[in-house]
PDB file of C-alpha atoms in Angstrom:
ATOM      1  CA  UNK A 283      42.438 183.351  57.500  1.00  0.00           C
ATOM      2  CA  UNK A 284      42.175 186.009  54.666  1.00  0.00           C
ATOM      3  CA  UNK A 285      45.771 187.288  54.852  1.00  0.00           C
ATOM      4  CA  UNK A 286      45.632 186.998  58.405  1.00  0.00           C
ATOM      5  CA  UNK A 287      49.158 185.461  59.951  1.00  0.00           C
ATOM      6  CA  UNK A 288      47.455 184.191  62.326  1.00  0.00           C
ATOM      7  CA  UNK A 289      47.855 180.290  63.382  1.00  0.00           C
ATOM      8  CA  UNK A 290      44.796 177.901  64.251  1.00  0.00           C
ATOM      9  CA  UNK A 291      45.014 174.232  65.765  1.00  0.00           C
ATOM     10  CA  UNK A 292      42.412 171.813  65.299  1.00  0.00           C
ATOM     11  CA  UNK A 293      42.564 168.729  67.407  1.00  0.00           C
ATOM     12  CA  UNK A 294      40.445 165.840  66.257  1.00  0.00           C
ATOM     13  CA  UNK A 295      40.119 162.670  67.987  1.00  0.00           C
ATOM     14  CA  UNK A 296      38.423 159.259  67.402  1.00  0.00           C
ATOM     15  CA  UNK A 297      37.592 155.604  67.616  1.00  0.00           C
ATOM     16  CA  UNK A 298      38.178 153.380  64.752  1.00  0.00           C
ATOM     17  CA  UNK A 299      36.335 150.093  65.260  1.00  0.00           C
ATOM     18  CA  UNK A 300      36.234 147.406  63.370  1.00  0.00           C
ATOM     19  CA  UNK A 301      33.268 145.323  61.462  1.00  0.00           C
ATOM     20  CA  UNK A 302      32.749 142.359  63.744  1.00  0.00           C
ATOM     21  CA  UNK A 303      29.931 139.198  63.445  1.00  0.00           C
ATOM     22  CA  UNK A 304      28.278 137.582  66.369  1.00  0.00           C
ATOM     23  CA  UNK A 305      26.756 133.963  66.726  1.00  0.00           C
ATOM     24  CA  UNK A 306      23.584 133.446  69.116  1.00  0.00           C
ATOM     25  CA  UNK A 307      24.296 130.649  70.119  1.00  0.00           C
ATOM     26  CA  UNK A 308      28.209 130.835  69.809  1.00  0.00           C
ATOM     27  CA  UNK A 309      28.864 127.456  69.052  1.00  0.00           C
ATOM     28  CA  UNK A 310      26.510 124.668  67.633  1.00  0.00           C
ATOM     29  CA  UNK A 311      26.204 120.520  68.283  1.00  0.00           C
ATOM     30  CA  UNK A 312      24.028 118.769  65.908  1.00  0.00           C
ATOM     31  CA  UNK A 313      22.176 115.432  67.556  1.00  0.00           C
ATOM     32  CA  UNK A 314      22.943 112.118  65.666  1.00  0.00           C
ATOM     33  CA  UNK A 315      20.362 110.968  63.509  1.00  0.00           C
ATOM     34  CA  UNK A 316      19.772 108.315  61.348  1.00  0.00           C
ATOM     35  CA  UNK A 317      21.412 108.070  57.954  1.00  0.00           C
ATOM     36  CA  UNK A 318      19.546 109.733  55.542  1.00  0.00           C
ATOM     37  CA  UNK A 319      18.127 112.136  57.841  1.00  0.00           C
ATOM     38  CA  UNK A 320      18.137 116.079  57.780  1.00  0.00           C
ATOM     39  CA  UNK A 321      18.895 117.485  60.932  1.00  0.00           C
ATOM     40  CA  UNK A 322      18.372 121.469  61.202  1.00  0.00           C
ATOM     41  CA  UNK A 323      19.325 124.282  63.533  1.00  0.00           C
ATOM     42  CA  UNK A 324      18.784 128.356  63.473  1.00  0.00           C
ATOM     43  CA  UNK A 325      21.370 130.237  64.058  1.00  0.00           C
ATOM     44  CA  UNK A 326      21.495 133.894  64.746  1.00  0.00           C
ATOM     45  CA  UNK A 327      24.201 136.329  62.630  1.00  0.00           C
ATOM     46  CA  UNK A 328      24.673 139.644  64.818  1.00  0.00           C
ATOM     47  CA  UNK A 329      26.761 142.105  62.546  1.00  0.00           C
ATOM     48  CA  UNK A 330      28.448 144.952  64.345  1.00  0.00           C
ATOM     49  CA  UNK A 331      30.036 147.991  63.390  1.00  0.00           C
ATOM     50  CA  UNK A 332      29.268 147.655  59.939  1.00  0.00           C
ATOM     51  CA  UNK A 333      28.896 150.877  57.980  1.00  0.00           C
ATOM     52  CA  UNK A 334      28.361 150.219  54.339  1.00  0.00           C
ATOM     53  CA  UNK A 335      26.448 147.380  53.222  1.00  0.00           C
ATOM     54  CA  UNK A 336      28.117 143.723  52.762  1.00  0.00           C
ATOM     55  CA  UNK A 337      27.525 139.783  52.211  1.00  0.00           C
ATOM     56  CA  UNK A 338      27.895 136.955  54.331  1.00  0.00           C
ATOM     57  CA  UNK A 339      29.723 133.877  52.417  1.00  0.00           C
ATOM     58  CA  UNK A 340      30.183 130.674  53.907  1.00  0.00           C
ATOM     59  CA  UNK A 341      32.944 127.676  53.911  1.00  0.00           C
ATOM     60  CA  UNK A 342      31.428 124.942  54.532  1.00  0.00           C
ATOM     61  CA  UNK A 343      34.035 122.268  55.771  1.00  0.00           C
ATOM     62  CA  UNK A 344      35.073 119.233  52.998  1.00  0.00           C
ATOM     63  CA  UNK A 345      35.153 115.521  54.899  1.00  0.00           C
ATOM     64  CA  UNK A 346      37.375 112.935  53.475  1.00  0.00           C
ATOM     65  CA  UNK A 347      36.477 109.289  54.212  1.00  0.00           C
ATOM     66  CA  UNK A 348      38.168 106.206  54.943  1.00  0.00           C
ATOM     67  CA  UNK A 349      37.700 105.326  51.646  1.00  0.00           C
ATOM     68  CA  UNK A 350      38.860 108.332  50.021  1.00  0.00           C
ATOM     69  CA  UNK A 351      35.596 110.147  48.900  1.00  0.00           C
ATOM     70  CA  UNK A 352      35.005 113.890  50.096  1.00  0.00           C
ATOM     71  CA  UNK A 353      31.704 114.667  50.790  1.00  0.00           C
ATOM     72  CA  UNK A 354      29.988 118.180  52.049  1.00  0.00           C
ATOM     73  CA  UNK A 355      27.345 116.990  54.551  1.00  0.00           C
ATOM     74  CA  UNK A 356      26.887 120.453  55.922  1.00  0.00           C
ATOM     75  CA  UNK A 357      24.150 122.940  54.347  1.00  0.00           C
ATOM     76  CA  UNK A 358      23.326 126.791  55.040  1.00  0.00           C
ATOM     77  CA  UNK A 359      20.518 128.846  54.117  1.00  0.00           C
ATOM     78  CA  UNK A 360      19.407 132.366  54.481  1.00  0.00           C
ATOM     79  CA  UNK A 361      15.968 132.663  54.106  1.00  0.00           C
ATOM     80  CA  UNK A 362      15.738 136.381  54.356  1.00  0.00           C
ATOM     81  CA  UNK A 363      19.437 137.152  52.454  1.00  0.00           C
ATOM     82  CA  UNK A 364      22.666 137.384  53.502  1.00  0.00           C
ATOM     83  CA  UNK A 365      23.343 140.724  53.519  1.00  0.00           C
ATOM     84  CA  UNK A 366      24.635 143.243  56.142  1.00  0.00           C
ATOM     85  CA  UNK A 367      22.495 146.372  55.755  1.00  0.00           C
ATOM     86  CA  UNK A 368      22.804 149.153  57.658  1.00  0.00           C
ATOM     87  CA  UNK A 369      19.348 150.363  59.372  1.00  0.00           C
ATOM     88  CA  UNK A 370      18.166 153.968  60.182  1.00  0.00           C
ATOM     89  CA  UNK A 371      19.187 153.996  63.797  1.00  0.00           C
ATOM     90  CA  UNK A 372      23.094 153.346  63.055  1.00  0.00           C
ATOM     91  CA  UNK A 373      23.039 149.508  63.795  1.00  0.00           C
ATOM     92  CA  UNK A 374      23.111 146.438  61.301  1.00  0.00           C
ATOM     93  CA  UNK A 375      20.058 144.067  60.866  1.00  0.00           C
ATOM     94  CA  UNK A 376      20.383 140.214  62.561  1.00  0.00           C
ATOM     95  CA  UNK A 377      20.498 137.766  59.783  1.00  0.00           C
ATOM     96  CA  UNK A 378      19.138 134.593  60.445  1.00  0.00           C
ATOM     97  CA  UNK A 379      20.761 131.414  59.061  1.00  0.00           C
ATOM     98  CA  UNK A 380      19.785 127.592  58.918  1.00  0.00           C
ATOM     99  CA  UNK A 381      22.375 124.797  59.195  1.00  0.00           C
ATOM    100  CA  UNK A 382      21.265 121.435  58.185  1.00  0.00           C
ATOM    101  CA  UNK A 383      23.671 118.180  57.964  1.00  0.00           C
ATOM    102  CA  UNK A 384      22.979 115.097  56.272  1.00  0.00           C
ATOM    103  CA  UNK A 385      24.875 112.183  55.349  1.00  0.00           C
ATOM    104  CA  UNK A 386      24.345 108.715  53.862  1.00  0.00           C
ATOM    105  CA  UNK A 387      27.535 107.154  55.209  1.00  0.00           C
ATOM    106  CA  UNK A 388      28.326 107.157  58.810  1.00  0.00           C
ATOM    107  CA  UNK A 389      30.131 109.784  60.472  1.00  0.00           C
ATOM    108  CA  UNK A 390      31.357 111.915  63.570  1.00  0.00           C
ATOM    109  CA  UNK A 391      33.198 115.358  62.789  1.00  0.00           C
ATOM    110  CA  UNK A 392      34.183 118.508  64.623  1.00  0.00           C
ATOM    111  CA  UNK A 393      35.015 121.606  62.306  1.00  0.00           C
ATOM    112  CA  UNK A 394      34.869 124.704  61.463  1.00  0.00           C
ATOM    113  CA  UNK A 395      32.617 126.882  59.437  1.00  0.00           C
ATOM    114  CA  UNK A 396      33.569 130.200  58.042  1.00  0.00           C
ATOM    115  CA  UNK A 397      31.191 133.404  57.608  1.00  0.00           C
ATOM    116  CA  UNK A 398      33.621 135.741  55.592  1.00  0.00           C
ATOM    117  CA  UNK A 399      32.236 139.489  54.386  1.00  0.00           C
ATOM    118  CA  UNK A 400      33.067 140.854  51.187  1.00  0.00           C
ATOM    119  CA  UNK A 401      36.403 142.594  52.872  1.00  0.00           C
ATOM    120  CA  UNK A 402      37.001 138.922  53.811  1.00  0.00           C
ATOM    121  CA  UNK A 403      37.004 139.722  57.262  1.00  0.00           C
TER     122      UNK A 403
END
């Protein structure tokens, strides 16, 4: 460069890809039990592609019954943390999360639960 007219092109190229979150196992069925009673499952949490470090929130849904009261019969726990860290090698630790349900009233649901990161992604 240094005065030098001369022209230089520099071609860069590359992949953007997005943070994404697995589930092992993808979806998850709870057996009935009896009122009163805990059930529990372990889920797996596989974080990809992220490259700063982030938190796992959760939604947990709200049910409304017949007689108008909401209840939240859905628990989660991380008992290691819920955050994404980046390791050494370039890939993001597995974060393992329990889901319990119990309710003292009778009921049957299918819905939704939402693991958001701190981009809420």
């Amino acid at each position: 460069l240094n005065d030098n007219p001369s022209h230089y092109k520099i071609t860069l190229s590359g992949t953007v890809k997005s943070p994404k979150i697995n589930f092992d196992p993808p979806f998850l069925m709870l057996m009935p039990v009896p009122l009163d009673v805990k059930t529990e499952t372990v889920i797996n949490i596989i974080p990809q592609n992220y490259l700063r470090q982030s938190q796992i929130q959760v939604e947990l849904p709200e049910l409304e019954l017949e007689d108008g009261d909401k209840i939240y019969p859905f628990s989660v726990q991380f008992p290691e943390g819920q955050d994404i860290v980046l390791s050494s090698d370039g890939t993001n630790k597995e974060l393992i999360c329990h889901i319990g349900f119990r309710s003292s009233r009778p009921v049957s649901l299918l819905g939704n639960m939402f693991f958001i990161d701190k981009e809420e992604n």
